[in-house]
Tab-separated table of C-alpha atoms and ligand atoms in Angstrom:
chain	number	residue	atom	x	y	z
A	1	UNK	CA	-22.845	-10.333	-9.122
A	2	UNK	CA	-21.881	-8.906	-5.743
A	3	UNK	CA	-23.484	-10.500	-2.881
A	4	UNK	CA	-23.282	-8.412	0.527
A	5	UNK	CA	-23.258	-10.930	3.266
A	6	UNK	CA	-22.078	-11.379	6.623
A	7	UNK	CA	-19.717	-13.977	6.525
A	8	UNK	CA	-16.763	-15.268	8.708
A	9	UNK	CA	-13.471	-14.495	6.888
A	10	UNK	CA	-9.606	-16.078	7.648
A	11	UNK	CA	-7.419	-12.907	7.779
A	12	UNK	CA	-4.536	-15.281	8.038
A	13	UNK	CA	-4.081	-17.151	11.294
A	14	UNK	CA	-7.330	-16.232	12.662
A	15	UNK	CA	-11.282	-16.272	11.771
A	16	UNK	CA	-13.451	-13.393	11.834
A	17	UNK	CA	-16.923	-12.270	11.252
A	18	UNK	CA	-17.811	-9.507	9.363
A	19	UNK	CA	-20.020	-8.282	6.204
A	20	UNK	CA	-17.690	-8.769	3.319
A	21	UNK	CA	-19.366	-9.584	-0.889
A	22	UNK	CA	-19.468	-12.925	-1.765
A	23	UNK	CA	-17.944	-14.030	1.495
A	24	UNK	CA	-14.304	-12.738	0.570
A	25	UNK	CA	-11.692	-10.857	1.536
A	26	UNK	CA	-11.056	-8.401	-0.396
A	27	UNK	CA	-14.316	-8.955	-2.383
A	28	UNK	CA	-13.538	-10.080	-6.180
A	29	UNK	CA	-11.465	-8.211	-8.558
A	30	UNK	CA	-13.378	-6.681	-11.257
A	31	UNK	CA	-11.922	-5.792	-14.510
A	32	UNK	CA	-12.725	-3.796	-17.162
A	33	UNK	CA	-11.518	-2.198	-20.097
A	34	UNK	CA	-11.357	1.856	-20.234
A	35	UNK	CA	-13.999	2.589	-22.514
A	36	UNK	CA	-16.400	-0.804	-22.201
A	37	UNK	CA	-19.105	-1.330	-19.998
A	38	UNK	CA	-18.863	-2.329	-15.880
A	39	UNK	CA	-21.756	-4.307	-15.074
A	40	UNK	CA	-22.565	-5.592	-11.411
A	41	UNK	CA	-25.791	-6.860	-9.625
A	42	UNK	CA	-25.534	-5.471	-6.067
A	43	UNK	CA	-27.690	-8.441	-4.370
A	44	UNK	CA	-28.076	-7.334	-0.333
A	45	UNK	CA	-28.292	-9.915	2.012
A	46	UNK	CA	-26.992	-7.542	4.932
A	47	UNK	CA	-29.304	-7.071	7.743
A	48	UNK	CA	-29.222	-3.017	6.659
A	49	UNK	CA	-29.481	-0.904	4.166
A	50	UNK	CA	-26.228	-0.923	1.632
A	51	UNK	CA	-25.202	0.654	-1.828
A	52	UNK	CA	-21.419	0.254	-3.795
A	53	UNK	CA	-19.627	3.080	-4.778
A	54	UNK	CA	-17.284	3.164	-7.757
A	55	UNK	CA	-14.239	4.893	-6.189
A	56	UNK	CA	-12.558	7.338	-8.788
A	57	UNK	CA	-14.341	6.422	-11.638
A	58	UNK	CA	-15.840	9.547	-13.796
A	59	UNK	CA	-19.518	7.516	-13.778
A	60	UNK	CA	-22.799	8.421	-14.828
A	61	UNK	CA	-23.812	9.721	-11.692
A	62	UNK	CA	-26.675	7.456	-11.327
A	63	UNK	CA	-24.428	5.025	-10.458
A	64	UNK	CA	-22.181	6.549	-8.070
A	65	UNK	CA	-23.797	4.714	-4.983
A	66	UNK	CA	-24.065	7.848	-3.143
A	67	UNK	CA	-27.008	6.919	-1.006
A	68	UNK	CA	-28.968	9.772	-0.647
A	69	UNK	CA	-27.733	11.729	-3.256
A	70	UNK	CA	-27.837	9.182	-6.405
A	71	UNK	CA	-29.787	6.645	-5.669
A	72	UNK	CA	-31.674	4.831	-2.452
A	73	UNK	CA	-29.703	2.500	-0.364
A	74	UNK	CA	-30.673	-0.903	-1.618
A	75	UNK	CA	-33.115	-2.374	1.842
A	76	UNK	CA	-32.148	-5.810	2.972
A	77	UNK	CA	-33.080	-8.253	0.612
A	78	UNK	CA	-33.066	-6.064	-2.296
A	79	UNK	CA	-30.665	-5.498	-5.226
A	80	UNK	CA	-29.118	-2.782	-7.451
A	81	UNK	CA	-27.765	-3.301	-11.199
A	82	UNK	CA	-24.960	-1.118	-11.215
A	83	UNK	CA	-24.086	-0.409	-15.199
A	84	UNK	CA	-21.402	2.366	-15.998
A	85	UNK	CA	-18.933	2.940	-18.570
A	86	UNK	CA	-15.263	3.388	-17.100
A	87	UNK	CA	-13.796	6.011	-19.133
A	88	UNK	CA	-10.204	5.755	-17.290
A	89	UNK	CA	-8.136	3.178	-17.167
A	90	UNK	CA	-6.101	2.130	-13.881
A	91	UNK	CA	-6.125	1.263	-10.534
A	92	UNK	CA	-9.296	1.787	-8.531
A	93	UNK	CA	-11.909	0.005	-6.382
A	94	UNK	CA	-15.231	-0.191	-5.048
A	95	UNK	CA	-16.766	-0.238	-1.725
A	96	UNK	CA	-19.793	0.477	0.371
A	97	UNK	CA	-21.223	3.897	0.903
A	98	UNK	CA	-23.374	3.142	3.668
A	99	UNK	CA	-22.083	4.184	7.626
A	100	UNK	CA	-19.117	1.897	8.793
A	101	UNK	CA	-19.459	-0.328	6.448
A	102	UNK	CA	-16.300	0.235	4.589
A	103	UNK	CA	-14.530	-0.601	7.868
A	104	UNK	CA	-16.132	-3.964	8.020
A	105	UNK	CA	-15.354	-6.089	5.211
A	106	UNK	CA	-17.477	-4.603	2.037
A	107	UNK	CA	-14.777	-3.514	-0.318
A	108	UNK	CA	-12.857	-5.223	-3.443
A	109	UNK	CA	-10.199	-3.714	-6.322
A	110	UNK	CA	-11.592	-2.164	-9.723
A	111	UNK	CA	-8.584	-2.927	-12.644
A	112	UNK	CA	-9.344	-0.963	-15.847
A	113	UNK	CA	-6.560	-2.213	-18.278
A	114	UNK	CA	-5.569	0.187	-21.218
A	115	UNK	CA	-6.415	-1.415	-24.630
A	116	UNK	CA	-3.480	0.688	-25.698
A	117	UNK	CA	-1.365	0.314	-22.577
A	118	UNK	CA	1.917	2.296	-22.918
A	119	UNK	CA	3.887	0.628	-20.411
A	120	UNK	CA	5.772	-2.549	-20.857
A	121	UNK	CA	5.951	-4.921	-18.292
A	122	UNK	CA	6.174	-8.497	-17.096
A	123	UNK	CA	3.388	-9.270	-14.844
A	124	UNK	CA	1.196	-7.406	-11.917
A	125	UNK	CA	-0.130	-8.038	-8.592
A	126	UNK	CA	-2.820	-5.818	-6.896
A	127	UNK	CA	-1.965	-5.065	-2.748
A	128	UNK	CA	-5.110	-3.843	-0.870
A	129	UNK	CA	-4.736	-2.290	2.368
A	130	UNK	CA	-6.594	-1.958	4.773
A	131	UNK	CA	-6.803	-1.430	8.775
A	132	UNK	CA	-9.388	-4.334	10.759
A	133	UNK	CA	-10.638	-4.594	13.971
A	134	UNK	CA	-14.087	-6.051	13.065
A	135	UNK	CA	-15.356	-9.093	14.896
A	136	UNK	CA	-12.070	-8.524	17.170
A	137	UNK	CA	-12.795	-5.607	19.048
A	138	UNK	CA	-16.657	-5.065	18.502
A	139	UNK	CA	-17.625	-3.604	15.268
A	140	UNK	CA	-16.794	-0.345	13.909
A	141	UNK	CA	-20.203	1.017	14.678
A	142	UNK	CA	-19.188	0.238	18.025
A	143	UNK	CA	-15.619	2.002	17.582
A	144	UNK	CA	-17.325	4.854	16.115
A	145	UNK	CA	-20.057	5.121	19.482
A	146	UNK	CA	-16.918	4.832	22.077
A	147	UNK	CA	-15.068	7.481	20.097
A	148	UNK	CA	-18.157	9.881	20.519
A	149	UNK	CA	-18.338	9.217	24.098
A	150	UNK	CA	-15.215	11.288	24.320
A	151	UNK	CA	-13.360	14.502	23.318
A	152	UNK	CA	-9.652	13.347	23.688
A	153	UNK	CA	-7.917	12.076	20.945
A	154	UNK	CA	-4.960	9.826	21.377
A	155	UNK	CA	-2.010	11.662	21.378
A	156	UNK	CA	0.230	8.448	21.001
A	157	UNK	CA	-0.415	8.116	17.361
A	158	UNK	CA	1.518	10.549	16.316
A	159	UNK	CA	3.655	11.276	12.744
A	160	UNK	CA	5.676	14.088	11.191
A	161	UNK	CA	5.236	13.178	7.641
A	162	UNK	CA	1.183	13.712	8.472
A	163	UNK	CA	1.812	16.445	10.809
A	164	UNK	CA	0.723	15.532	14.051
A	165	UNK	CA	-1.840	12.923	15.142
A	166	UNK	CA	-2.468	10.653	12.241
A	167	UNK	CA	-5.765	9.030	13.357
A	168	UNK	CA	-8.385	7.825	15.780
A	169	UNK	CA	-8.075	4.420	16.462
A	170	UNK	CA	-5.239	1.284	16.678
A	171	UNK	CA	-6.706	-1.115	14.225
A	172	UNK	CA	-5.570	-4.391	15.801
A	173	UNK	CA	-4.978	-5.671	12.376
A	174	UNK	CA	-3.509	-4.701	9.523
A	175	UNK	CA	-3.814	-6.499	6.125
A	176	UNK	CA	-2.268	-6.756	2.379
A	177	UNK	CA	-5.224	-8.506	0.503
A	178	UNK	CA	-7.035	-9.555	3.679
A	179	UNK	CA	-4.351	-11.340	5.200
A	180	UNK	CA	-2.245	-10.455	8.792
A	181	UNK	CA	1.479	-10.524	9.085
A	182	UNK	CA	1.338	-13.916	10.795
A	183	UNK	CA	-0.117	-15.661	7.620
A	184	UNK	CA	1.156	-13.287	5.003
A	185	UNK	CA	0.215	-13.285	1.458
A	186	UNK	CA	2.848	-14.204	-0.638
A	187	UNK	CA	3.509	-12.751	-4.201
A	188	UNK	CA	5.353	-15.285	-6.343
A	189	UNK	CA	7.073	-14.303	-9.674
A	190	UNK	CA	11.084	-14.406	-11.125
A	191	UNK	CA	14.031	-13.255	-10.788
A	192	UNK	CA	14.828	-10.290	-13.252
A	193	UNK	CA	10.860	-9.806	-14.338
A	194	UNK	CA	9.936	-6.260	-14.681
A	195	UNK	CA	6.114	-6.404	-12.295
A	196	UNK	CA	3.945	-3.625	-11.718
A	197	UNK	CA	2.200	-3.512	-8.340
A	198	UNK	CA	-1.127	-1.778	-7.905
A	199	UNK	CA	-1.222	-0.345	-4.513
A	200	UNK	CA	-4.897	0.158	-3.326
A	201	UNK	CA	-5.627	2.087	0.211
A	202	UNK	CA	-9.165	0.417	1.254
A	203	UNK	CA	-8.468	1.376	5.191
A	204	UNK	CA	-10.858	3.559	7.535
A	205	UNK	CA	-7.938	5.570	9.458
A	206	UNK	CA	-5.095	4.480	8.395
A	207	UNK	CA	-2.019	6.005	6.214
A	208	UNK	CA	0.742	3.403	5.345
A	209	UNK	CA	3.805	3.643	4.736
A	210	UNK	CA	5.005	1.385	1.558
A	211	UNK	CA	8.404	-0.031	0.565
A	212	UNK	CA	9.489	-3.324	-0.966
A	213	UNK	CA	13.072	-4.281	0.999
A	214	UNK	CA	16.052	-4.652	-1.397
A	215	UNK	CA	14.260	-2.295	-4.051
A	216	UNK	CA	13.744	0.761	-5.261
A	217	UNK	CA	10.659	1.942	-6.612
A	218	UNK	CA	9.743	3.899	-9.945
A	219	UNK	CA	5.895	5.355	-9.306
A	220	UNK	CA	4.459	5.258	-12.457
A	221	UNK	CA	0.219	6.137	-11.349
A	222	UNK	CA	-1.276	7.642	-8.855
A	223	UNK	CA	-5.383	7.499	-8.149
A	224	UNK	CA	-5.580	5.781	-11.843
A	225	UNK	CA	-4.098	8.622	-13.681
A	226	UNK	CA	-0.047	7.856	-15.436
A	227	UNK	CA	2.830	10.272	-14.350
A	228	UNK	CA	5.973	10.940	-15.200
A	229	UNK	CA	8.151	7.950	-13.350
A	230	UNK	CA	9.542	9.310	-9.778
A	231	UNK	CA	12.392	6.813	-8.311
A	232	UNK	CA	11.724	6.545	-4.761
A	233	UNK	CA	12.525	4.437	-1.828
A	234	UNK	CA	8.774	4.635	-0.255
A	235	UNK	CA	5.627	6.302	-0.185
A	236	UNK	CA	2.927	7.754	2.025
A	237	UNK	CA	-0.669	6.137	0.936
A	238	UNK	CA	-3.842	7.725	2.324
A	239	UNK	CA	-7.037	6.284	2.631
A	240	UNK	CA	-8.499	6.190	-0.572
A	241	UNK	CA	-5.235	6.900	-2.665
A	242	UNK	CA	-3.934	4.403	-5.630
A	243	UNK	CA	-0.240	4.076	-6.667
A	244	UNK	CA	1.427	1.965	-9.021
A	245	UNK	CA	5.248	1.431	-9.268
A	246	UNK	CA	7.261	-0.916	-11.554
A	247	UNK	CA	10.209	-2.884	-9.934
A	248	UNK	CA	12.851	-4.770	-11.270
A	249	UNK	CA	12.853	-7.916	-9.066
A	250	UNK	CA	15.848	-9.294	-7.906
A	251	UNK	CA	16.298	-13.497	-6.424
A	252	UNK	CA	15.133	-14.016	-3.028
A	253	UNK	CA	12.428	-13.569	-0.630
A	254	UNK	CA	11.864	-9.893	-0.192
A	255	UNK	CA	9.426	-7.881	2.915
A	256	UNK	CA	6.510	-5.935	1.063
A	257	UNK	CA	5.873	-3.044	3.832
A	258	UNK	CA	3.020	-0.733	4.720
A	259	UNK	CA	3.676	0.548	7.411
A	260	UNK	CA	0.495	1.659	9.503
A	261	UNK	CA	2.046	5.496	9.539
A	262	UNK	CA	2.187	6.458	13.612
A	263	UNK	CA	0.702	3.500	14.773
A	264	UNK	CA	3.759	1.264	15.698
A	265	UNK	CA	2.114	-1.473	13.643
A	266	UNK	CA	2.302	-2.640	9.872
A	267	UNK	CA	0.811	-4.787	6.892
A	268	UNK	CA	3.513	-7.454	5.507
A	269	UNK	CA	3.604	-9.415	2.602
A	270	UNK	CA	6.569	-11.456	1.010
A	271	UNK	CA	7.424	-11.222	-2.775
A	272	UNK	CA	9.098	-14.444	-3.846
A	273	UNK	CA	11.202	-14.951	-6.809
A	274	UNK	CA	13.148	-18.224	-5.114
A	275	UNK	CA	11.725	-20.973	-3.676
A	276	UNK	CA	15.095	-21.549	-1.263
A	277	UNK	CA	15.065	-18.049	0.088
A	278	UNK	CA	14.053	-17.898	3.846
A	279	UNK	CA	11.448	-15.663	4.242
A	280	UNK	CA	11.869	-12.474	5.901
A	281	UNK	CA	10.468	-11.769	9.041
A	282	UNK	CA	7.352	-9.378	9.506
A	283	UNK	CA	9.430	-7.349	11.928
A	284	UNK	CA	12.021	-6.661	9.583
A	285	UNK	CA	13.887	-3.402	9.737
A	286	UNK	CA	13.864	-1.881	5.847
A	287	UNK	CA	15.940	1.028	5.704
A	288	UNK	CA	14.165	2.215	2.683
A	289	UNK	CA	11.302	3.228	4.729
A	290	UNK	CA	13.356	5.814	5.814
A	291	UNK	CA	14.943	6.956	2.433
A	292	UNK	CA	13.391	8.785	-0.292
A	293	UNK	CA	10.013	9.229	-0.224
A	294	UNK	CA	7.286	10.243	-2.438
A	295	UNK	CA	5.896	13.816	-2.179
A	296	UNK	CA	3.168	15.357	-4.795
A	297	UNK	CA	5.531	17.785	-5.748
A	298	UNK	CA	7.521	15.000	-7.860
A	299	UNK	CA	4.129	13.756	-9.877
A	300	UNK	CA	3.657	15.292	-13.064
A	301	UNK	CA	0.633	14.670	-15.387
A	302	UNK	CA	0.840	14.201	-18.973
A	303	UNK	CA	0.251	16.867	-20.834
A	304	UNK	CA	-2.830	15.409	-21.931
A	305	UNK	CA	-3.975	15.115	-18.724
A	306	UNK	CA	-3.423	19.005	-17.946
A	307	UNK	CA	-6.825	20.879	-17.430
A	308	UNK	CA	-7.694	24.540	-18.571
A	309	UNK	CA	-6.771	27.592	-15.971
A	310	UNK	CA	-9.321	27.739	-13.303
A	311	UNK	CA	-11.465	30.839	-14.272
A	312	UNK	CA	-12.595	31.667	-10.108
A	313	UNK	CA	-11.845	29.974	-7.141
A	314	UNK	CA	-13.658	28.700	-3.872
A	315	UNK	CA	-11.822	27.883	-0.538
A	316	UNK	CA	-13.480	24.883	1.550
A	317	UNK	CA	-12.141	25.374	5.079
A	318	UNK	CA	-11.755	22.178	7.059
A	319	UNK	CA	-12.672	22.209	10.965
A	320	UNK	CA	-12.753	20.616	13.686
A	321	UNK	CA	-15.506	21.944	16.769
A	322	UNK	CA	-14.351	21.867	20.167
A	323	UNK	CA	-16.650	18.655	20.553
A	324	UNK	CA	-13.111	17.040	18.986
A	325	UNK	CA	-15.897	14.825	17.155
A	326	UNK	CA	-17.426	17.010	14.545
A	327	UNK	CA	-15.187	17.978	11.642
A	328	UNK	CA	-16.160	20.397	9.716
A	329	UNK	CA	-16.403	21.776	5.934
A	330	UNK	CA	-16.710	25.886	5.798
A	331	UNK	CA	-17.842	25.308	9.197
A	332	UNK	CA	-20.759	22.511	7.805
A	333	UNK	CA	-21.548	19.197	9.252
A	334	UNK	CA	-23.252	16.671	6.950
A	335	UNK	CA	-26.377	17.087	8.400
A	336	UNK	CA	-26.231	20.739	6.614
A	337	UNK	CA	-23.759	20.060	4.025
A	338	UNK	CA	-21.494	22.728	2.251
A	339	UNK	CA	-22.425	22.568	-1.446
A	340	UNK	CA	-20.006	23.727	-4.081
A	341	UNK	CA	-21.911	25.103	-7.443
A	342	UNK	CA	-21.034	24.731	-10.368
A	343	UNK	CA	-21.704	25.288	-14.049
A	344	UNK	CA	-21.212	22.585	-16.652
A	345	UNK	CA	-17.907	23.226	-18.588
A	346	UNK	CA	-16.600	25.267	-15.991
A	347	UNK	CA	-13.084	24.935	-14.080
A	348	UNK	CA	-12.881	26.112	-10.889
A	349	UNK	CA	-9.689	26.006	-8.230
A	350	UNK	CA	-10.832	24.925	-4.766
A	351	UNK	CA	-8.286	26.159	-2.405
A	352	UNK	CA	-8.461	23.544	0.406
A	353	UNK	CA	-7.433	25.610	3.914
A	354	UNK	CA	-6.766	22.722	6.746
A	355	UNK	CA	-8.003	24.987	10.198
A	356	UNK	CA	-8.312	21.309	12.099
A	357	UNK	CA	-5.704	19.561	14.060
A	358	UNK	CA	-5.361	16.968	11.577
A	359	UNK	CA	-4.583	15.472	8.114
A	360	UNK	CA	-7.273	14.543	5.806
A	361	UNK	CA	-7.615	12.689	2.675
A	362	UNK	CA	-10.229	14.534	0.697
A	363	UNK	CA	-12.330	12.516	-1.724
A	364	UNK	CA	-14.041	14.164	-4.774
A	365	UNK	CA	-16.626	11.601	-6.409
A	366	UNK	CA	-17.169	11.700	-10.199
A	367	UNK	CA	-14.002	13.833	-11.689
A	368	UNK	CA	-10.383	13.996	-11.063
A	369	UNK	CA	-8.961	17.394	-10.216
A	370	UNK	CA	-5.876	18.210	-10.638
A	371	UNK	CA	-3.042	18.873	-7.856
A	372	UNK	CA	-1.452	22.079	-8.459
A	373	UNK	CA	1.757	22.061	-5.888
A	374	UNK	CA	4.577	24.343	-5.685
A	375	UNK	CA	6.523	22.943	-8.459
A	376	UNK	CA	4.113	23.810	-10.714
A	377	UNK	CA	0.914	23.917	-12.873
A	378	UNK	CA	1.704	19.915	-14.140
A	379	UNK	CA	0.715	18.485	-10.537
A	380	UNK	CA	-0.752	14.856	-10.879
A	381	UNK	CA	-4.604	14.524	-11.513
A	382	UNK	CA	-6.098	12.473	-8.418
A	383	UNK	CA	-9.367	11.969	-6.891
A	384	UNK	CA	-8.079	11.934	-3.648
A	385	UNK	CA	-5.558	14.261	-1.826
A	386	UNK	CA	-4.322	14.458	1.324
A	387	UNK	CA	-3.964	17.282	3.200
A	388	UNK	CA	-1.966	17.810	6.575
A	389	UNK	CA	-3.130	20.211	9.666
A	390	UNK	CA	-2.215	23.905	8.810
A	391	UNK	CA	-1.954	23.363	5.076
A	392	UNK	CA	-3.394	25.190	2.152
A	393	UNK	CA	-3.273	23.161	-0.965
A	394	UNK	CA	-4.980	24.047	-4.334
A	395	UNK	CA	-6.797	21.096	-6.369
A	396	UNK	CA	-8.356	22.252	-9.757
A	397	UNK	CA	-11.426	20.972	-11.350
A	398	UNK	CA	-13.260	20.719	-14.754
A	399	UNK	CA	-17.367	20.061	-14.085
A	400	UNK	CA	-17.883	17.453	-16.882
A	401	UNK	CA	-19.880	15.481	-15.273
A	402	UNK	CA	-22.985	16.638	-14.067
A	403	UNK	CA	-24.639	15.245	-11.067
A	404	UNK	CA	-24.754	15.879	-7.321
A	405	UNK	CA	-21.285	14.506	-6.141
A	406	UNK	CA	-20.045	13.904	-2.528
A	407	UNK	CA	-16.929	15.628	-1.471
A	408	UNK	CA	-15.355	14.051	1.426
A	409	UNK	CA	-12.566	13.037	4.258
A	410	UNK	CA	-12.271	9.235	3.545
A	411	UNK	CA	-11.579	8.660	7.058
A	412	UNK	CA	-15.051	6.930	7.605
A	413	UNK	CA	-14.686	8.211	11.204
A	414	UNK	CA	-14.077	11.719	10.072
A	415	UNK	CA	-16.949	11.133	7.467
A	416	UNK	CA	-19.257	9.765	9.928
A	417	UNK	CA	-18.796	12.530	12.191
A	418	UNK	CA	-19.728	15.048	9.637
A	419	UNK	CA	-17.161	15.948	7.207
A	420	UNK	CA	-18.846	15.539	4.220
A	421	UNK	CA	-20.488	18.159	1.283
A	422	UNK	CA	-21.636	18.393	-1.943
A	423	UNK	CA	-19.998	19.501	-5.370
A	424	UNK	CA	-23.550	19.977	-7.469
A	425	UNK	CA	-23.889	21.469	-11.018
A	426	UNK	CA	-26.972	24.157	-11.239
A	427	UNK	CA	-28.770	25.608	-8.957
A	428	UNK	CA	-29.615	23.161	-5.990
A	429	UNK	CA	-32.250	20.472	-6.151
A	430	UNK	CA	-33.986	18.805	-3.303
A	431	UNK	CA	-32.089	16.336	-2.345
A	432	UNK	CA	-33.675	12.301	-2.334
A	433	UNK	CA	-35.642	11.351	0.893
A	434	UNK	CA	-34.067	8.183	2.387
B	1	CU	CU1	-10.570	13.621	7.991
C-alpha cells in the first residue's frame, strides 16, 4: 500500500513538510521479480488529485498513471490498485504524475531483481537523487508561478558538459536517499566486497554529477537495461536516468558525489568499510569528477537487446517560444499535444532536433528505444535520453505496447510549461475528460 500524505520529513539536520507516501523519504522500496506481478494500492490522502507512474517499466498501459491519458487522477480520499507485470528487470522507480508533485516528496525506487541474474556481486545499495526546496522556499507550485512571472532565465547556472544553462532553479537542497550533506546517509559494507550501486535520478531540474572518491567505476546498466561494462571515473545523470556500476571497495571512509551539474552545490553520502576512518568532508575536492566520464557513445546493448532497423522516421523538434516559458514539441504545447502514430509491430527512428536553448531529458513511457550514437547501431536501450541545445540525436523504437503513451522533458518545470506529447498506436482516440 502507498499512502500519499502530507507529512513532515527529516532531510538530515532539518524538518520539512511536504507530500511524501507513507510519510517517507524516499517512499518505500518496492521489489519485484522481472516477470511476476507488482501490486500497489494507491490510497490518496493528499488534499488534490494524484496518480503513480511506473517509470520505465513496459506496463499494461492501464497502469501507467498517466492522468488523463490512462486512467483518472485518483480525487482526494480515493484509491487506485495499481497491478502490472514488470517484464524487465533493473533499476527503476515510481513517482507521481500529477503537476509538481514529483518535486515535493511523492517518489520511491522500483528494484526488479533478475531470477537469472548474470552478474556476480557482493551486496547493493540504491542512491536516489533528488533536488528539494519544498517547505523551505514555498512549494514548487509556488517555484513554478514565480518562474512564469518572468522571461529571464538565470544565466549563472551554467555547464559545458550540458551545453549551456543547465536549469531553472537553485534547489536549496540536495539529497542521496532524502538526506542533506550535513546529516549524510552513510553506506556501510567491507573492505574488498565487490557492491553494486543503483543510481536513481528522482530530481525536478537537476543533472548530477556522480563519482565515488578513491574509485573507479565500471557502469554496468543504464535506465534498467545491462551494457557492456565502461570503466569510468564519473558520470552525468539526468532527471529520470538509472545507472548501475560495480566497485571494488577499498578500507576507509570514502565521499559518494553528485554533484548538482552547474549549480555550485552537491548531494554527499559516505561509503564506509572502517569504522576508524574519519569521515570525509562534504566539501571534499574528488579529482575523479573531473576524469573520465561517461558518454552514450561507450554503452553498448546486448545483442539481445538490439531492435530491428527502423523502417521510416519522424523528427520531434524541441522549442522554446520567446515567452522563455513555453517549450515546445514540433512547435506543440501540451495543451495541443504533438502525437506520434504508430502501428503495432512497427519500428520507427525518431530523430530528436534540440532548436531550444537548452538540454532536455526526454522521457518515453511504456517502451525502451534504443540510442543509436555515432559509434554505432549497438547504442544502449533507455527510456530516457538526454539531449543538449543544438543537438540532433536519433532514438529508435519498436511499438509493442499499445496504448496512448506520454513523451516528455522530465524537467517537471519544462513539463509543466508544456513540453509534453503523445506516442499513440492507431488512429487517434478522444482522449479521457478529467
Ligand atoms: Cu526540458
Amino acid at each position: 500500500m502507498l499512502r500519499a500524505r502530507p507529512a513532515k520529513v527529516s532531510i538530515g539536520k532539518r524538518t520539512v513538510s511536504t507530500w511524501a507516501y507513507d510519510g517517507r523519504l524516499p517512499g518505500p522500496r518496492i521489489e519485484a521479480t522481472a516477470g511476476g506481478l507488482v501490486r500497489a494500492r494507491l490510497v490518496n490522502e493528499l488534499p488534490a488529485d494524484t496518480t503513480v507512474h511506473w517509470h520505465g517499466i513496459r506496463l499494461d498501459h492501464r497502469m501507467d498513471g498517466a492522468p488523463g491519458y490512462t486512467q483518472q487522477a485518483v480525487r482526494p480520499g480515493g484509491m487506485f490498485d495499481y497491478v502490472f507485470t514488470a517484464p524487465d528487470p533493473g533499476t527503476y522507480f515510481y513517482h507521481s504524475h500529477v503537476g509538481m508533485q514529483n518535486d515535493r516528496g511523492l517518489y520511491g525506487p522500483l528494484i526488479v531483481a533478475d531470477p537469472h541474474e548474470p552478474l556476480g556481486y557482493d551486496e547493493e545499495f540504491t542512491v536516489v537523487l533528488d533536488d528539494w526546496l519544498d517547505g523551505v522556499i514555498g512549494t514548487p507550485d509556488e517555484a513554478l508561478r514565480r518562474l512564469n512571472a518572468s522571461t529571464a532565465h538565470d544565466d549563472t547556472l551554467r555547464s559545458t558538459a550540458l551545453g549551456g544553462v543547465v536549469g531553472e532553479l537553485r534547489h536549496p537542497y540536495h539529497l542521496v536517499n532524502g538526506r542533506a550533506a550535513d546529516a549524510p546517509e552513510v553506506f556501510a559494507s567491507k573492505p574488498g566486497r565487490l557492491v553494486r550501486f543503483r543510481v536513481i535520478n528522482a530530481a525536478a531540474d537537476t543533472a548530477f554529477r556522480v563519482a565515488l572518491g578513491g574509485h573507479r567505476m565500471a557502469v554496468t546498466h543504464t535506465d534498467g537495461f545491462p551494457c557492456a561494462p565502461v570503466a569510468v571515473d564519473t558520470f552525468l545523470i539526468g532527471m529520470g536516468e538509472r545507472y548501475d556500476f560495480l566497485v571494488r571497495l577499498g578500507e576507509g571512509a570514502f565521499p559518494l558525489v553528485a554533484e548538482a551539474e552547474g549549480k555550485g552545490a552537491r548531494a554527499f553520502a559516505i561509503v564506509r568499510t572502517s569504522h576508524r576512518a574519519a569521515a570525509p568532508s562534504s566539501d571534499v575536492r574528488l579529482r575523479e569528477l573531473t576524469q573520465r566520464m561517461l558518454r552514450y557513445a561507450d554503452l553498448k546493448a546486448r545483442r539481445q537487446d538490439l531492435l530491428p532497423r527502423p523502417s521510416r522516421s519522424v523528427t520531434v523538434t524541441l522549442g522554446m517560444r520567446p515567452s522563455g516559458n513555453e517549450w515546445t514539441l514540433n512547435d506543440r504545447l501540451a495543451a495541443d499535444p504533438m502525437r506520434l502514430r504508430v502501428e503495432r509491430g512497427e519500428t520507427i527512428r525518431i530523430v530528436l532536433d534540440n532548436q531550444s536553448p537548452m538540454w532536455h531529458p526526454m522521457h518515453l513511457h511504456g517502451h525502451t528505444f534504443q540510442v543509436r550514437t555515432s559509434a554505432g547501431p549497438q547504442g544502449p536501450r533507455k527510456d530516457t535520453v538526454n539531449i543538449l541545445p543544438r543537438e540532433r540525436l536519433n532514438i529508435d523504437v519498436r511499438a509493442d505496447n499499445p496504448g496512448e503513451w506520454m513523451f516528455h522533458c522530465h524537467n517537471l518545470y519544462h513539463q509543466e510549461q508544456g513540453m509534453m506529447g503523445t506516442l499513440g498506436y492507431g488512429p487517434e482516440t478522444h482522449r479521457m475528460k478529467h
